[in-house]
Coordinates of C-alpha atoms and ligand atoms in Angstrom, one line a residue:
Chain A
M1 CA 0.0 52.1 125.9
N2 CA -0.1 55.8 126.0
L3 CA 0.8 57.1 129.4
S4 CA -1.3 60.3 129.1
Q5 CA -4.3 58.1 128.1
D6 CA -4.1 56.2 131.4
R7 CA -4.1 59.4 133.3
T8 CA -7.3 60.7 131.6
E9 CA -10.4 60.6 133.8
I10 CA -12.7 62.8 131.7
C11 CA -12.4 63.4 128.0
L12 CA -14.4 65.9 125.9
K13 CA -14.0 65.6 122.2
N14 CA -15.1 68.1 119.6
I15 CA -18.0 69.3 121.7
R16 CA -20.7 71.5 120.2
M17 CA -23.8 72.5 122.1
R18 CA -26.8 74.2 120.6
F19 CA -29.6 75.6 122.6
Q20 CA -32.9 76.4 120.9
M21 CA -34.0 79.7 122.3
K22 CA -37.7 80.4 122.8
S23 CA -37.3 83.6 120.7
G24 CA -36.3 81.5 117.7
D25 CA -32.6 81.8 117.0
P26 CA -30.6 78.9 118.4
I27 CA -27.4 79.8 120.3
N28 CA -24.2 77.9 120.0
V29 CA -22.1 77.2 123.0
F30 CA -18.6 75.8 122.3
D31 CA -17.4 75.3 118.8
G32 CA -15.7 72.0 118.8
L33 CA -14.2 72.0 122.3
D34 CA -11.5 69.5 123.3
L35 CA -10.5 69.0 126.8
E36 CA -9.0 66.3 129.0
V37 CA -9.2 66.1 132.8
Y38 CA -6.6 64.0 134.5
K39 CA -7.1 61.5 137.3
G40 CA -6.8 63.0 140.7
E41 CA -6.3 66.6 139.6
F42 CA -8.0 69.6 140.8
I43 CA -9.2 71.4 137.7
S44 CA -11.2 74.7 137.5
F45 CA -13.5 76.0 134.8
L46 CA -13.1 79.8 135.1
G47 CA -15.0 82.5 133.2
P48 CA -17.6 85.2 133.2
S49 CA -21.2 84.3 133.6
G50 CA -22.7 82.9 130.4
C51 CA -19.5 81.4 129.1
G52 CA -20.8 77.9 129.4
K53 CA -19.2 76.6 132.6
T54 CA -22.4 75.1 133.9
T55 CA -23.3 73.7 130.6
L56 CA -19.9 71.9 130.4
L57 CA -20.3 70.5 133.9
R58 CA -23.7 69.2 133.0
L59 CA -22.4 67.6 129.9
I60 CA -19.9 65.7 132.0
A61 CA -22.7 64.7 134.4
D62 CA -24.9 63.5 131.6
I63 CA -27.6 65.9 132.7
L64 CA -27.3 67.5 129.2
Q65 CA -26.2 65.8 126.0
P66 CA -24.0 67.5 123.5
T67 CA -25.4 68.4 120.1
E68 CA -22.1 67.0 118.7
G69 CA -19.1 65.4 120.1
I70 CA -18.3 62.7 122.7
V71 CA -17.9 62.8 126.4
T72 CA -16.3 59.9 128.2
V73 CA -15.9 59.6 132.0
G74 CA -13.5 57.0 133.4
G75 CA -13.2 55.4 130.0
I76 CA -16.9 54.9 129.5
S77 CA -19.7 57.1 128.1
A78 CA -21.0 59.9 130.3
A79 CA -24.4 58.2 130.3
E80 CA -22.9 54.9 131.5
A81 CA -20.7 56.7 134.0
R82 CA -23.8 58.4 135.5
K83 CA -25.6 55.1 135.9
Q84 CA -22.5 53.7 137.6
H85 CA -22.4 56.6 140.0
K86 CA -18.9 57.7 138.9
Y87 CA -19.4 61.2 140.2
G88 CA -20.9 63.3 143.0
I89 CA -22.3 66.7 142.2
V90 CA -22.5 69.9 144.2
F91 CA -24.6 72.9 143.0
Q92 CA -24.4 76.6 143.6
K93 CA -27.3 76.3 145.9
P94 CA -27.1 73.6 148.6
V95 CA -30.1 71.8 147.0
L96 CA -31.0 69.9 150.2
Y97 CA -34.3 68.3 150.9
D98 CA -36.1 70.4 153.6
W99 CA -38.0 67.5 155.0
R100 CA -34.9 65.4 155.7
T101 CA -32.5 65.8 158.5
V102 CA -28.8 66.5 157.8
A103 CA -28.0 62.8 158.3
K104 CA -30.8 61.8 156.0
N105 CA -29.7 64.3 153.4
V106 CA -26.2 62.9 153.4
A107 CA -27.5 59.4 153.2
L108 CA -29.8 60.1 150.2
P109 CA -27.5 58.8 147.5
M110 CA -26.8 55.7 149.5
E111 CA -30.5 55.1 150.0
M112 CA -31.0 55.4 146.3
M113 CA -28.4 52.6 145.9
K114 CA -30.0 50.5 148.6
I115 CA -26.8 50.3 150.6
P116 CA -27.5 48.6 154.0
K117 CA -28.7 50.9 156.8
K118 CA -25.8 50.1 159.1
E119 CA -23.2 51.0 156.4
Q120 CA -25.1 54.2 155.6
E121 CA -25.0 55.3 159.2
E122 CA -21.3 54.7 159.5
K123 CA -20.7 56.6 156.3
V124 CA -22.8 59.5 157.4
T125 CA -20.8 59.8 160.6
E126 CA -17.6 59.7 158.7
M127 CA -18.7 62.3 156.1
L128 CA -20.1 64.7 158.7
Q129 CA -16.7 64.5 160.5
L130 CA -15.0 65.2 157.2
V131 CA -16.9 68.4 156.7
N132 CA -16.9 69.4 160.4
L133 CA -20.5 69.0 161.0
E134 CA -20.5 66.4 163.9
G135 CA -23.4 66.9 166.2
Y136 CA -25.8 68.2 163.5
E137 CA -27.1 64.8 162.4
N138 CA -30.6 65.5 163.5
S139 CA -30.8 69.1 162.5
Y140 CA -32.9 70.2 159.6
P141 CA -31.3 72.2 156.7
F142 CA -33.3 75.3 157.5
E143 CA -31.7 75.3 161.0
L144 CA -28.2 75.7 159.5
S145 CA -26.3 78.7 158.0
G146 CA -25.7 78.8 154.3
G147 CA -22.1 77.7 154.7
M148 CA -23.1 74.7 156.8
Q149 CA -25.8 73.8 154.3
Q150 CA -23.2 73.8 151.5
R151 CA -21.1 71.5 153.7
V152 CA -24.0 69.1 153.9
G153 CA -24.2 69.2 150.1
I154 CA -20.5 68.4 149.9
A155 CA -20.8 65.5 152.4
R156 CA -23.7 64.1 150.4
A157 CA -21.7 64.3 147.1
L158 CA -18.8 62.5 148.8
S159 CA -20.9 59.8 150.5
L160 CA -20.8 57.3 147.6
D161 CA -17.1 57.5 147.3
S162 CA -17.2 58.3 143.6
E163 CA -13.9 59.0 142.0
I164 CA -15.0 62.4 140.6
L165 CA -16.5 65.4 142.3
L166 CA -18.3 68.0 140.1
M167 CA -18.8 71.4 141.8
D168 CA -20.7 74.3 140.2
E169 CA -19.8 77.6 141.9
P170 CA -20.3 75.9 145.2
F171 CA -19.0 78.8 147.3
S172 CA -20.1 81.8 145.2
A173 CA -23.1 82.6 147.4
L174 CA -21.0 82.6 150.7
D175 CA -19.2 85.4 152.5
E176 CA -15.4 85.7 152.3
F177 CA -14.8 84.2 155.7
T178 CA -16.9 81.1 155.2
K179 CA -15.5 80.7 151.8
M180 CA -11.9 80.7 153.1
K181 CA -12.8 78.1 155.6
L182 CA -14.4 75.9 153.0
H183 CA -11.4 76.3 150.7
E184 CA -9.2 74.8 153.4
D185 CA -11.7 72.0 154.1
L186 CA -12.1 71.2 150.4
L187 CA -8.3 71.0 149.8
R188 CA -8.0 68.8 152.9
I189 CA -10.7 66.5 151.6
W190 CA -9.2 66.4 148.2
E191 CA -5.8 65.5 149.6
A192 CA -7.2 62.9 151.8
T193 CA -9.4 61.2 149.2
G194 CA -7.4 61.6 146.0
K195 CA -10.5 62.4 144.0
T196 CA -10.6 64.2 140.7
I197 CA -12.3 67.6 141.3
V198 CA -13.9 69.7 138.6
F199 CA -14.6 73.1 140.1
V200 CA -16.6 75.8 138.3
T201 CA -16.0 79.4 139.4
H202 CA -16.1 83.0 138.2
N203 CA -13.5 84.0 140.8
I204 CA -9.9 84.2 139.4
S205 CA -8.3 84.2 142.8
E206 CA -10.3 81.2 144.0
A207 CA -9.4 79.2 140.8
V208 CA -5.7 79.9 141.2
Y209 CA -5.6 79.1 144.9
L210 CA -7.3 75.8 144.6
S211 CA -6.4 74.3 141.3
D212 CA -3.7 72.3 139.5
R213 CA -5.0 73.6 136.2
V214 CA -7.3 76.5 135.3
C215 CA -9.4 76.4 132.1
V216 CA -10.1 79.9 131.1
F217 CA -13.4 80.5 129.1
T218 CA -14.7 83.5 127.4
A219 CA -18.3 84.3 126.6
N220 CA -19.9 85.4 123.3
P221 CA -19.0 83.1 121.7
A222 CA -18.5 80.6 124.6
R223 CA -15.1 79.0 124.1
L224 CA -12.0 77.7 125.9
A225 CA -9.4 80.5 125.6
G226 CA -6.5 78.7 127.3
I227 CA -5.4 76.5 130.1
V228 CA -3.0 77.6 132.8
D229 CA -0.9 75.2 134.9
I230 CA -0.7 76.5 138.5
G231 CA 2.7 75.6 139.8
L232 CA 2.2 76.7 143.4
K233 CA 3.4 74.1 145.8
R234 CA 1.0 72.0 147.9
P235 CA -0.3 72.1 150.5
R236 CA -1.5 75.6 149.7
N237 CA -1.8 78.2 152.4
E238 CA -3.1 81.8 152.7
D239 CA 0.4 83.3 152.7
M240 CA 0.6 82.3 149.0
L241 CA -2.2 84.7 148.3
I242 CA 0.4 87.6 148.4
S243 CA 3.3 85.7 146.8
S244 CA 4.6 87.0 143.5
S245 CA 4.1 83.8 141.7
Y246 CA 0.4 83.8 142.7
L247 CA 0.0 87.3 141.4
A248 CA 1.8 86.3 138.2
Y249 CA -0.8 83.5 137.6
M250 CA -3.6 86.0 138.2
G251 CA -2.0 88.2 135.6
E252 CA -1.6 85.4 133.1
I253 CA -5.2 84.5 133.4
R254 CA -6.3 88.1 132.9
H255 CA -4.1 88.3 129.9
I256 CA -5.8 85.2 128.4
F257 CA -9.2 86.8 128.9
E258 CA -8.3 90.0 127.2
A259 CA -6.6 88.2 124.3
G260 CA -9.7 86.0 124.0
Y261 CA -11.9 89.0 123.5
E262 CA -9.5 90.8 121.1
K263 CA -9.8 88.0 118.6
D264 CA -13.4 88.8 117.9
Chain B
M1 CA -46.1 79.7 172.7
K2 CA -47.2 83.3 172.5
R3 CA -48.4 82.8 169.0
I4 CA -50.6 79.8 169.9
D5 CA -52.3 81.8 172.7
G6 CA -52.9 84.7 170.3
R7 CA -54.5 82.2 167.8
H8 CA -56.8 80.8 170.5
L9 CA -57.7 84.3 171.6
S10 CA -58.6 85.4 168.1
L11 CA -60.7 82.2 167.6
I12 CA -62.7 83.0 170.8
L13 CA -63.1 86.6 169.7
W14 CA -64.3 85.4 166.4
I15 CA -66.9 83.1 167.8
V16 CA -68.2 85.7 170.3
G17 CA -68.2 88.3 167.6
F18 CA -70.2 86.0 165.3
F19 CA -72.7 85.3 168.1
L20 CA -73.1 89.0 168.9
M21 CA -73.6 90.0 165.3
W22 CA -76.2 87.3 164.8
E23 CA -78.1 88.4 167.9
F24 CA -77.9 92.0 166.9
A25 CA -79.2 91.4 163.4
A26 CA -82.1 89.3 164.8
F27 CA -82.8 92.1 167.3
L28 CA -82.9 94.6 164.5
L29 CA -85.4 92.6 162.5
D30 CA -87.6 91.7 165.5
G31 CA -87.2 94.5 168.0
V32 CA -86.5 97.5 165.8
L33 CA -88.2 96.8 162.4
H34 CA -90.9 94.7 164.1
D35 CA -91.1 92.3 161.2
P36 CA -93.9 89.8 161.9
M37 CA -91.9 87.0 160.2
A38 CA -88.7 87.8 162.1
A39 CA -88.7 84.4 163.9
K40 CA -88.7 82.7 160.5
K41 CA -86.4 85.0 158.5
L42 CA -83.7 85.3 161.1
P43 CA -84.4 83.8 164.6
Y44 CA -82.3 84.7 167.5
F45 CA -79.1 82.6 167.8
H46 CA -80.0 81.4 171.2
A47 CA -83.4 80.3 169.9
V48 CA -81.7 78.3 167.2
I49 CA -79.4 76.7 169.7
S50 CA -82.3 75.6 172.0
E51 CA -84.1 74.3 169.0
T52 CA -81.0 72.3 168.1
V53 CA -80.7 70.9 171.5
L54 CA -84.3 69.8 171.4
N55 CA -83.8 68.0 168.1
A56 CA -80.3 66.9 168.8
D57 CA -80.9 63.2 168.2
N58 CA -82.4 63.7 164.7
I59 CA -79.9 66.4 163.7
L60 CA -76.9 64.3 164.8
L61 CA -78.2 61.2 163.0
Q62 CA -79.0 62.9 159.8
S63 CA -75.7 64.8 159.9
A64 CA -73.8 61.6 160.4
L65 CA -75.6 60.0 157.4
T66 CA -74.6 62.9 155.2
A67 CA -71.1 63.2 156.6
L68 CA -70.2 59.5 156.3
R69 CA -71.1 59.3 152.7
A70 CA -69.3 62.6 152.0
A71 CA -66.2 61.2 153.7
E72 CA -66.3 58.0 151.6
G73 CA -66.6 60.1 148.5
F74 CA -63.9 62.4 149.7
L75 CA -61.5 59.5 150.1
I76 CA -62.3 58.0 146.7
G77 CA -62.1 61.4 145.1
A78 CA -58.7 62.1 146.7
L79 CA -57.4 58.8 145.5
V80 CA -58.6 59.4 142.0
G81 CA -57.2 62.9 142.1
F82 CA -53.9 61.6 143.3
L83 CA -53.6 59.0 140.5
L84 CA -54.7 61.5 137.9
A85 CA -52.0 63.9 139.0
L86 CA -49.4 61.2 138.9
L87 CA -50.5 60.1 135.4
M88 CA -50.5 63.6 134.1
D89 CA -47.1 64.3 135.5
L90 CA -45.7 61.0 134.2
F91 CA -47.1 61.3 130.7
G92 CA -47.4 64.7 129.0
V93 CA -49.9 63.1 126.6
V94 CA -52.3 62.2 129.4
E95 CA -52.0 65.8 130.7
R96 CA -52.8 67.3 127.3
M97 CA -55.7 64.9 126.8
A98 CA -57.2 65.0 130.2
L99 CA -56.9 68.6 131.3
P100 CA -59.6 69.9 128.9
Y101 CA -61.9 67.2 130.1
L102 CA -61.1 68.0 133.7
L103 CA -61.8 71.7 133.2
A104 CA -65.0 71.0 131.3
S105 CA -66.1 68.6 134.1
Q106 CA -66.0 71.5 136.5
M107 CA -68.2 73.6 134.3
I108 CA -71.2 71.3 134.8
P109 CA -73.2 72.8 137.6
I110 CA -73.7 70.3 140.4
L111 CA -77.3 71.5 140.5
G112 CA -77.8 69.7 137.2
L113 CA -75.3 66.9 137.6
A114 CA -76.6 65.6 140.9
P115 CA -80.1 64.7 139.6
I116 CA -78.5 63.1 136.6
I117 CA -76.3 60.9 138.7
F118 CA -79.2 60.1 141.1
G119 CA -81.4 59.2 138.1
L120 CA -78.7 56.9 136.9
V121 CA -77.7 55.0 140.0
K122 CA -81.1 55.3 141.7
D123 CA -79.4 55.0 145.1
L124 CA -79.2 57.9 147.5
D125 CA -76.0 56.7 149.2
M126 CA -74.3 55.9 146.0
S127 CA -75.2 59.3 144.6
R128 CA -73.8 61.1 147.7
V129 CA -70.6 59.2 147.4
T130 CA -70.3 59.8 143.7
I131 CA -71.0 63.5 143.8
A132 CA -68.7 64.0 146.8
A133 CA -65.9 62.2 145.0
Y134 CA -66.6 64.2 141.9
M135 CA -66.2 67.5 143.8
T136 CA -63.0 66.2 145.5
F137 CA -60.9 64.8 142.7
F138 CA -60.5 68.0 140.8
P139 CA -58.9 70.4 143.4
V140 CA -56.8 67.5 144.7
S141 CA -55.5 66.5 141.3
L142 CA -54.8 70.1 140.2
S143 CA -53.0 71.1 143.4
L144 CA -50.9 68.0 143.5
L145 CA -50.0 68.4 139.8
S146 CA -48.9 71.9 140.4
G147 CA -46.8 70.6 143.3
F148 CA -45.1 68.0 141.0
K149 CA -44.5 70.7 138.4
S150 CA -42.9 73.1 140.8
V151 CA -40.1 70.7 141.9
D152 CA -36.9 72.7 141.6
I153 CA -34.9 71.9 138.5
E154 CA -31.7 71.3 140.4
Q155 CA -33.5 68.9 142.8
R156 CA -34.5 67.0 139.7
M157 CA -31.0 67.1 138.4
L158 CA -29.7 65.6 141.6
M159 CA -32.1 62.7 141.2
R160 CA -30.9 62.3 137.6
S161 CA -27.3 62.3 138.8
Y162 CA -28.3 59.2 140.9
A163 CA -29.7 57.6 137.8
S164 CA -33.0 57.4 139.8
S165 CA -35.9 55.3 138.7
K166 CA -39.3 57.0 138.3
F167 CA -40.5 55.3 141.4
L168 CA -37.7 56.6 143.6
Y169 CA -38.0 60.0 142.0
Y170 CA -41.6 60.3 143.3
R171 CA -40.9 58.5 146.6
K172 CA -37.8 60.5 147.6
L173 CA -38.5 63.8 146.0
A174 CA -41.7 64.7 144.2
L175 CA -44.1 63.3 146.7
P176 CA -42.6 64.6 149.9
Y177 CA -42.1 67.9 148.2
S178 CA -45.7 68.1 147.1
V179 CA -47.3 67.2 150.4
P180 CA -48.3 70.8 151.2
F181 CA -49.8 71.1 147.8
L182 CA -51.8 67.9 148.3
F183 CA -53.2 69.2 151.5
N184 CA -54.1 72.5 150.0
G185 CA -56.2 70.6 147.5
L186 CA -57.7 68.5 150.3
K187 CA -58.6 71.6 152.3
I188 CA -60.5 73.0 149.4
A189 CA -62.2 69.7 148.7
A190 CA -63.4 68.6 152.1
P191 CA -66.1 71.2 152.7
M192 CA -67.1 70.9 149.1
A193 CA -67.6 67.2 149.5
M194 CA -69.8 67.9 152.5
T195 CA -71.9 70.5 150.7
A196 CA -72.2 68.2 147.7
S197 CA -73.4 65.3 149.9
A198 CA -75.9 67.6 151.7
F199 CA -77.1 68.8 148.3
V200 CA -77.9 65.2 147.2
D201 CA -80.0 64.9 150.3
T202 CA -82.3 67.6 149.0
L203 CA -83.0 65.5 145.8
S204 CA -85.0 63.0 147.8
T205 CA -86.6 63.9 151.1
Q206 CA -85.8 60.6 152.7
N207 CA -82.9 61.4 155.0
G208 CA -79.7 63.4 155.5
I209 CA -79.2 66.9 156.8
G210 CA -80.1 68.4 153.5
S211 CA -83.5 66.8 153.5
I212 CA -84.3 68.4 156.8
I213 CA -83.6 71.8 155.3
I214 CA -85.7 71.1 152.2
V215 CA -88.6 69.6 154.1
A216 CA -88.6 72.5 156.6
L217 CA -88.7 75.0 153.7
Y218 CA -91.3 73.4 151.5
G219 CA -93.0 70.7 153.4
G220 CA -94.2 72.6 156.4
G221 CA -94.4 70.7 159.6
T222 CA -90.9 70.6 161.1
T223 CA -90.1 74.2 160.3
G224 CA -88.3 74.5 163.6
Q225 CA -85.5 72.3 162.4
F226 CA -84.6 74.5 159.4
W227 CA -82.1 76.7 161.2
P228 CA -80.5 74.0 163.3
A229 CA -80.0 72.0 160.1
V230 CA -78.4 74.9 158.3
L231 CA -76.2 75.4 161.3
A232 CA -75.3 71.7 161.4
A233 CA -74.6 71.6 157.7
S234 CA -72.2 74.5 158.0
L235 CA -70.5 72.9 161.0
L236 CA -70.0 69.7 158.9
G237 CA -68.0 71.8 156.4
I238 CA -65.9 73.4 159.1
V239 CA -65.3 70.2 160.9
S240 CA -64.2 68.5 157.7
Y241 CA -61.7 71.4 157.1
V242 CA -60.4 71.1 160.6
L243 CA -59.9 67.4 160.3
V244 CA -57.8 67.9 157.1
I245 CA -55.7 70.4 159.0
L246 CA -55.2 67.9 161.9
A247 CA -54.2 65.2 159.4
E248 CA -51.7 67.6 157.9
R249 CA -50.2 68.3 161.3
V250 CA -49.7 64.5 161.8
V251 CA -48.1 64.1 158.4
E252 CA -45.8 67.1 159.0
R253 CA -44.3 65.3 162.0
F254 CA -42.9 62.8 159.5
I255 CA -42.3 65.1 156.6
P256 CA -41.5 68.4 158.2
R257 CA -41.4 71.6 156.2
A258 CA -39.1 74.6 156.4
P259 CA -41.0 77.2 158.4
K260 CA -41.5 80.3 156.3
E261 CA -40.3 82.6 159.0
A262 CA -37.1 80.6 159.7
A263 CA -34.9 83.1 158.0
G264 CA -36.5 86.0 159.9
E265 CA -36.3 84.3 163.3
A266 CA -32.6 83.4 162.8
A267 CA -31.8 87.1 162.3
Ligands
ADP301 N1 -31.4 75.4 128.9 C1 -30.9 76.4 128.2 N2 -31.6 76.9 127.1 C2 -31.1 77.9 126.4 N3 -29.9 78.5 126.6 C3 -29.2 78.0 127.6 C4 -29.6 77.0 128.4 N4 -28.6 76.7 129.3 C5 -27.6 77.6 129.0 N5 -27.9 78.3 128.0 C6 -27.1 79.4 127.4 O1 -25.8 78.8 127.3 C7 -24.8 79.8 127.7 C8 -24.0 79.3 128.7 O2 -24.7 79.1 129.9 P1 -24.1 78.5 131.2 O3 -23.5 77.2 130.9 O4 -25.2 78.5 132.3 O5 -23.0 79.6 131.6 P2 -22.2 79.8 133.0 O6 -22.5 78.7 133.9 O7 -20.8 80.0 132.6 O8 -22.7 81.1 133.5 C9 -25.6 81.1 128.0 O9 -25.5 82.0 127.0 C10 -27.0 80.6 128.3 O10 -27.9 81.6 127.9
MG302 MG1 -23.3 78.7 135.9

């Protein structure tokens, strides 16, 4: 019926999250947060450390459950979506298994789902091509640079062809040059696969450069301060980083941060 | 390559050094202090060796007796330790209930426990196996449990994101990750199992490398075999340790580990 409903991939309704601290007092993250993520969009969660970005991503992944509120993913509950492998996840660290080769790491989710060996091998080849790691099939993670390891993590997250890709500050530990290269790769993959990407970052410039929409969070208390539509045309390129509209978006986001804190 | 050579060299130096120190100490006792009992208190190393060669048949036979039972007990203990660690990791209740008992079990001195077991089962071989297993299960289960517990939280989350079953969680993540921990436990346990088995020998003077020691000490007669037997018993411990290390090398070919110095060598 409703057009915007059909477009919704992830829906968070009235989310409250309470963490019981060891010291005694519980802390509350989000105070009735509402958010919709649309099918096929590239959306970023942007905010300082401690504002709840990771928590939010884990709620979507059903790694955490909200104290209050409802999370649906692809029209079903987050728990059900996890069981149906609706998403792939990438962490800040590569989180690879040291004792597995690159190919075996990428194949891990397929092994878990008992996909036939032959199919796995084809998929691994395809994925390694996608992240520019052909020829490293039989290397071990510790033989690769940090950027290459992160690529393996991305290939692994993509290998099940889930509609959604969840990424928690995937590039924040990398140097600027590697990061720029991976930005290009990620956008290329996104455009080629039409996935919905939820991208967590604390880097304003990175969020603007990659995203269709940027959700701006403030910490203490953790809450969503505003959402900015990024109208930069696609495909994005590095020249845009000095365009006036790019700088205007950066300014707008900074403004939302400051306004968010002044309210307290 | 260089490092391997260095290791071999230091091993040879260590052996030669050990030999020289022994000979020197024996010389002090015999040639400098002129102790009339020197040949009994601390004979020359070369004398011990020639005595060993003379009694090689008996020493080997008795060592094998002790070692085989120790090995059986070691395998049983390792299996029990493995299952215990798995149960404790799976069920917090089991861990809370079992851990105090496990700790308490290790407070009982083997000196007292071995005669009790021997009195109960009345069979020397069974006692050896039981005591060796008893010494083995504890370090194995604690090491493995600490491996299971130190699995990285994000590695676990990854498994959760795949809606992994418990079985696949252990098979794909927790077990391969914990292999080095398991081997640490086995390395501690192997010489202990040998010593334990040899200790059971001393309870009866029938057979086993430990019985040679005790007979030589208190029974008179075959005094000459005391030092060779002590030497053989120590060697059993060392050999068992080396065997575990070799087994670990084999397993590492299938489940490789990140070398600790990988980061340094890349730089
Ligand atoms: N397991 C937890 N136990 C207690 N507090 C937590 C836990 N996880 C997160 N928090 C708290 O929730 C807040 C948000 O954390 P997080 O989502 O990690 O923020 P971000 O990823 O934006 O840095 C922080 O104040 C943090 O201390
Ligand atoms: Mg975070």
